[in-house]
Amino acid sequence: MLLTGSDEALVQKLLLALNKRFFMKDLGPPKYFLGIEIKSYDGGMFLHQLSYAKDILHAAAMSDCSPMPTPLPQDIDNLNSDLFPEPTYFKSLAGKLQYLTITRPDIQFAVNFVCQRMHQPTVSDFGLLKRILRYLKGTINLGLHIRKHQDTSLTAYCDSDYGGCKETRRSTSGFCTMMGPNLLSWSAKRQQTVSKSSNEAEYRTLTLTAQELTWLSALHRDLGIAQTKSTLLQCDNLSAVYLSANPAFHNRSKHFDTDWHYIREQVALGLIETKHMPATEQLADIFTKPLARLPFVKLRDKLGVGEFEVGTFSTPSLRGDIGKQGPLKSGPLESKPTVTIQKLPKSKDAPATKRREPLVLSNKYDPLELINPG
């Protein structure tokens, strides 16, 4: 369990209240939580999943594979239609990569693209999955930076790839939200229905992003973070930006009436301000399509994905030295649990000296298997 707060006295009061019901141990500042490793420094925090990524590569027998500069090739149209003989193995690896996207937004689109083929994977799909693992091998030290900054204003970027899916011709929606320079949330998702125009695809993405901003704004208010101005939502589709602020062209957009009304209402209330931006500066572009190496690295850096003092830290694998052991097996991990907890005896009259010793919660699951959809 993670506890945080700006009032140290209130945090200690909460810990004392919890300790009346449970035996608890304060482990101090967080360093490891649910597979996510946290390194704190004066300028902020660095979140990474180095150990987890190494275990994925070991499970795929690709610990010594050759790295690749990007997760997916730009040309993924000509795919082999031969079915992959071990679909369960494919689903297992794809599911493990999904959990890795918590600190690696740079592979969000690639993992989403591969997971769309989990129901009937082909040999080419497995080749794309191996491409992601090869990219992971070359960037295994990357993680997400969260830096201290005075700017707490919310901004968002959204984009769509019109008809990007060659099989269904559905568009892909991508967005990311920022608080100051820090990345808060991101998404890459194929739309549920086919869009009849690029404007409709953009409006669906605008609505999806506006819903995320509505929730984040409410969370900011609960935390006491004041928002003194409208949330800036940046889109590279000029017609969508104009239409969200000017209802004159509404008669041309009846086929996406609901999405139009939602974003239009948010703009009219002054909660969201839409703004056009060049496609070359669109951060959400990395969540909608495969990119070439240079623009991909540029956008990845802008999202705050990078290394923490290259070569100065090396976290051991959760399973020890992976080079000296056999194939991975499901079972309890060797790492210690984050919290020890046990209920007190029900009897109120029992003396404190006769209380039972706290029991250590054993990790009876493997995070690699926990997220395995197969």
C-alpha positions in Angstrom: 0.0 0.0 0.0 1.3 3.5 -0.9 0.5 6.5 1.3 1.4 10.0 0.4 0.4 13.5 1.4 1.7 17.1 1.7 1.0 17.2 5.5 3.4 14.9 7.4 1.4 15.1 10.6 -1.8 14.0 8.8 0.1 11.1 7.3 1.4 10.0 10.6 -2.1 10.3 12.1 -3.5 8.0 9.4 -0.7 5.5 10.0 -1.5 5.4 13.7 -5.2 4.9 13.0 -4.5 2.0 10.6 -2.1 0.5 13.1 -4.9 0.2 15.6 -6.5 -2.4 13.3 -3.6 -3.9 11.6 0.0 -4.8 12.3 1.9 -2.6 9.8 5.5 -1.7 9.0 6.5 1.6 7.5 9.1 0.9 4.7 9.9 4.5 4.2 10.0 6.1 0.7 8.9 3.7 -2.0 11.5 1.9 -4.0 9.6 -1.0 -5.5 5.8 -1.4 -6.0 4.0 -3.9 -8.1 6.8 -4.5 -10.5 7.6 -0.7 -10.8 10.9 0.4 -9.5 11.2 4.0 -8.2 14.4 6.0 -7.9 14.0 9.4 -6.2 16.4 12.2 -6.7 16.5 16.0 -6.0 14.8 16.9 -9.3 12.0 14.3 -9.1 11.4 10.6 -9.6 12.4 8.0 -12.2 10.0 5.1 -12.8 11.2 2.0 -14.6 10.6 -1.7 -15.0 14.1 -2.9 -15.8 13.8 -6.2 -13.9 10.4 -7.0 -15.4 11.7 -6.2 -18.9 14.6 -8.6 -18.4 12.3 -11.3 -17.3 10.2 -10.9 -20.4 13.2 -11.2 -22.6 14.3 -14.2 -20.7 10.9 -15.8 -21.1 11.0 -15.2 -24.8 14.6 -16.6 -25.0 15.7 -13.2 -26.5 18.1 -12.0 -23.8 20.9 -11.8 -26.3 18.9 -10.7 -29.4 20.0 -7.9 -31.7 18.3 -4.5 -30.9 16.1 -2.5 -33.2 15.7 1.3 -33.3 11.9 1.4 -33.4 9.1 -1.0 -32.1 7.4 -1.5 -35.5 8.5 -1.1 -39.1 6.8 1.7 -41.1 5.5 -0.8 -43.7 3.3 -3.4 -42.0 0.8 -4.0 -44.8 2.1 -7.2 -46.4 1.6 -9.6 -43.5 1.8 -13.4 -43.8 -1.5 -15.1 -43.4 -0.2 -18.4 -42.1 -1.4 -19.1 -38.6 1.1 -19.1 -35.7 1.3 -22.7 -34.3 1.4 -21.6 -30.7 -1.2 -18.9 -30.1 -1.1 -19.4 -26.3 2.6 -18.5 -26.3 1.9 -15.4 -28.4 -0.9 -14.3 -26.0 1.4 -14.8 -23.0 4.1 -12.5 -24.4 1.7 -9.9 -25.6 0.0 -9.8 -22.2 3.2 -9.3 -20.4 4.1 -6.4 -22.7 0.9 -4.7 -21.8 2.0 -4.3 -18.2 5.3 -2.8 -19.3 3.5 0.1 -20.9 2.9 1.6 -17.5 6.4 3.2 -17.6 7.0 2.8 -21.4 4.5 4.9 -23.4 6.9 4.6 -26.4 5.7 1.1 -27.0 2.0 1.8 -26.3 0.9 1.8 -30.0 3.0 -1.2 -30.9 1.7 -3.3 -28.1 -1.9 -2.3 -28.8 -1.3 -3.2 -32.5 0.0 -6.7 -31.6 -2.7 -7.3 -29.0 -5.4 -6.7 -31.6 -4.2 -9.9 -33.3 -4.3 -12.1 -30.2 -7.4 -14.0 -31.2 -5.8 -15.5 -34.3 -2.1 -14.6 -34.6 -0.1 -15.3 -37.7 3.5 -15.9 -38.3 3.9 -12.2 -39.4 2.2 -11.1 -36.2 4.7 -13.1 -34.2 7.5 -11.4 -36.2 6.1 -8.0 -35.1 6.0 -9.1 -31.5 9.7 -10.2 -31.7 10.4 -6.7 -33.2 9.0 -5.1 -30.1 11.2 -7.3 -27.9 14.2 -6.5 -30.0 13.5 -2.8 -29.5 13.0 -3.4 -25.8 16.5 -5.1 -25.7 18.1 -1.9 -27.1 16.2 0.5 -24.8 15.9 -1.6 -21.7 17.3 1.1 -19.4 14.6 3.6 -20.4 11.9 4.7 -18.0 9.5 7.6 -17.2 10.8 10.8 -15.6 8.5 12.8 -13.3 10.2 16.1 -12.6 9.5 18.7 -10.0 8.0 21.8 -11.6 5.9 24.8 -10.5 3.6 24.5 -13.5 0.5 22.4 -12.6 -1.7 23.4 -15.6 -3.2 20.6 -17.7 -2.6 20.3 -21.4 -3.4 17.5 -23.8 -2.5 16.4 -27.3 -4.8 14.2 -29.5 -4.5 12.7 -33.0 -6.1 10.0 -35.1 -4.9 7.9 -38.0 -7.9 7.9 -40.4 -8.6 4.4 -41.6 -5.3 3.1 -40.3 -6.4 -0.5 -39.8 -6.1 -2.2 -43.2 -8.4 -5.0 -42.3 -11.4 -3.1 -40.8 -10.6 0.4 -42.0 -11.2 1.7 -38.5 -9.2 4.7 -37.3 -6.8 4.7 -34.4 -7.2 7.3 -31.6 -4.2 8.5 -29.6 -3.8 11.1 -26.9 -1.6 12.1 -24.0 -2.2 14.5 -21.1 0.5 16.5 -19.4 0.7 18.4 -16.1 3.4 20.9 -16.8 6.3 19.0 -18.4 5.2 15.6 -16.9 3.2 13.0 -18.7 0.1 11.9 -16.8 -1.9 9.5 -19.0 -1.8 8.3 -22.6 -3.8 6.0 -24.8 -3.6 4.3 -28.2 -6.9 2.6 -29.1 -8.6 1.5 -32.3 -12.1 3.1 -32.7 -15.1 0.9 -32.3 -16.7 1.8 -35.6 -15.6 3.0 -39.1 -15.4 6.8 -39.5 -16.8 8.2 -42.7 -14.4 11.1 -42.8 -11.1 12.2 -41.2 -13.1 14.9 -39.4 -15.3 12.3 -37.8 -12.2 10.3 -36.7 -10.6 13.5 -35.2 -13.8 14.4 -33.4 -14.1 11.0 -31.8 -10.5 11.4 -30.6 -11.3 14.9 -29.3 -14.3 13.5 -27.3 -12.2 10.7 -25.9 -9.5 13.2 -24.8 -12.1 15.6 -23.4 -13.5 12.9 -21.2 -10.0 12.1 -19.8 -9.5 15.8 -19.1 -12.8 16.1 -17.4 -11.8 13.3 -15.0 -8.3 14.7 -14.4 -9.7 18.2 -13.7 -12.1 16.7 -11.1 -9.2 14.9 -9.5 -7.1 18.1 -9.4 -10.0 19.8 -7.6 -10.2 17.0 -5.0 -6.4 17.4 -4.4 -6.7 21.1 -4.0 -4.8 22.0 -7.2 -6.4 25.1 -8.7 -7.0 25.4 -12.4 -7.1 29.1 -13.2 -7.6 28.7 -17.0 -9.1 26.5 -19.6 -7.4 23.2 -20.3 -5.6 23.4 -23.6 -6.4 20.6 -26.0 -4.1 20.6 -29.1 -5.1 18.9 -32.4 -3.4 19.0 -35.8 -6.7 18.9 -37.7 -7.7 22.5 -38.5 -11.3 21.8 -39.5 -12.0 19.9 -36.2 -10.6 22.9 -34.3 -12.7 25.4 -36.2 -15.8 23.3 -35.9 -15.5 22.8 -32.1 -15.6 26.6 -31.7 -18.0 27.6 -34.6 -21.3 25.7 -35.0 -21.8 27.2 -38.5 -20.8 23.9 -40.2 -22.9 21.7 -38.0 -25.2 20.7 -40.9 -22.2 18.9 -42.4 -21.4 16.9 -39.3 -24.7 15.1 -38.5 -23.1 11.7 -38.8 -21.0 12.4 -35.7 -23.5 14.6 -33.9 -22.9 13.2 -30.4 -19.1 13.6 -30.4 -19.5 17.1 -31.8 -22.0 18.2 -29.1 -19.8 16.9 -26.2 -16.6 18.7 -27.2 -18.6 21.8 -28.3 -20.2 22.0 -24.9 -16.8 21.8 -23.1 -15.5 24.6 -25.3 -18.6 26.7 -24.8 -18.4 26.4 -21.1 -14.7 27.5 -21.1 -13.5 24.3 -19.6 -11.5 23.3 -22.7 -9.8 25.4 -25.3 -9.0 23.7 -28.6 -5.9 24.8 -30.6 -4.4 23.8 -33.9 -0.8 22.7 -33.9 1.6 21.5 -36.7 1.5 17.8 -37.3 5.3 17.7 -36.9 4.9 18.9 -33.3 2.0 16.6 -32.4 3.1 14.5 -29.4 0.1 12.1 -29.8 1.4 11.1 -33.3 3.5 8.4 -31.6 0.3 6.7 -30.4 -1.4 6.4 -33.8 1.1 5.0 -36.3 4.6 3.5 -36.8 7.1 6.3 -37.2 10.6 6.5 -38.7 13.5 6.5 -36.3 14.3 10.2 -36.0 10.7 11.5 -35.4 10.1 8.6 -33.1 13.1 9.4 -30.9 12.2 13.1 -30.9 8.6 12.5 -29.7 9.8 9.8 -27.2 12.1 12.4 -25.6 9.4 15.0 -25.4 7.2 12.5 -23.5 9.8 12.3 -20.8 11.0 8.8 -21.6 14.7 8.5 -21.1 17.5 7.0 -19.0 18.5 7.7 -15.4 22.2 8.7 -15.4 23.3 6.2 -18.1 25.5 3.4 -16.7 25.1 4.4 -13.0 22.4 2.0 -12.0 21.7 -1.7 -12.6 18.8 -3.4 -10.9 19.2 -7.2 -10.5 16.4 -9.4 -12.0 13.6 -10.4 -9.7 14.7 -14.0 -10.4 18.4 -13.5 -9.7 21.0 -14.1 -12.3 19.0 -15.1 -15.4 22.1 -16.4 -17.1 22.5 -19.2 -14.5 19.0 -20.6 -14.4 16.6 -22.6 -16.6 13.3 -21.6 -18.1 11.0 -19.5 -16.1 8.4 -21.3 -14.0 5.3 -20.0 -12.4 5.4 -19.8 -8.7 6.1 -17.5 -5.8 8.6 -14.7 -6.3 11.7 -14.4 -4.1 11.2 -10.7 -3.6 9.9 -9.5 -0.2 6.4 -8.1 0.0 5.9 -4.4 0.2 3.6 -4.5 3.3 3.2 -6.8 6.2 -0.3 -6.8 7.7 -2.5 -8.8 10.0 -5.7 -8.2 11.8 -5.6 -7.8 15.6 -7.4 -10.4 17.8 -11.1 -9.8 18.0 -11.2 -9.7 21.8 -10.8 -6.2 23.2 -9.7 -7.5 26.6 -6.8 -9.5 25.4 -3.5 -8.0 26.8 -1.2 -6.5 24.2 1.7 -8.8 25.2 -0.3 -11.9 24.0 -1.0 -10.6 20.5 0.0 -12.9 17.8 3.1 -12.2 15.7 2.4 -10.5 12.4 2.2 -12.8 9.5 4.1 -12.0 6.3 1.8 -12.0 3.3 3.4 -14.3 0.8 3.4 -13.5 -2.9 1.5 -16.5 -4.3 1.4 -15.1 -7.7 3.8 -14.2 -10.4 3.3 -10.7 -12.0 4.3 -12.3 -15.3 1.5 -14.8 -15.0 -1.0 -12.4 -13.4 -1.4 -10.4 -16.6 -1.3 -13.5 -18.8 -4.6 -13.4 -20.7 -4.1 -17.1 -21.7 
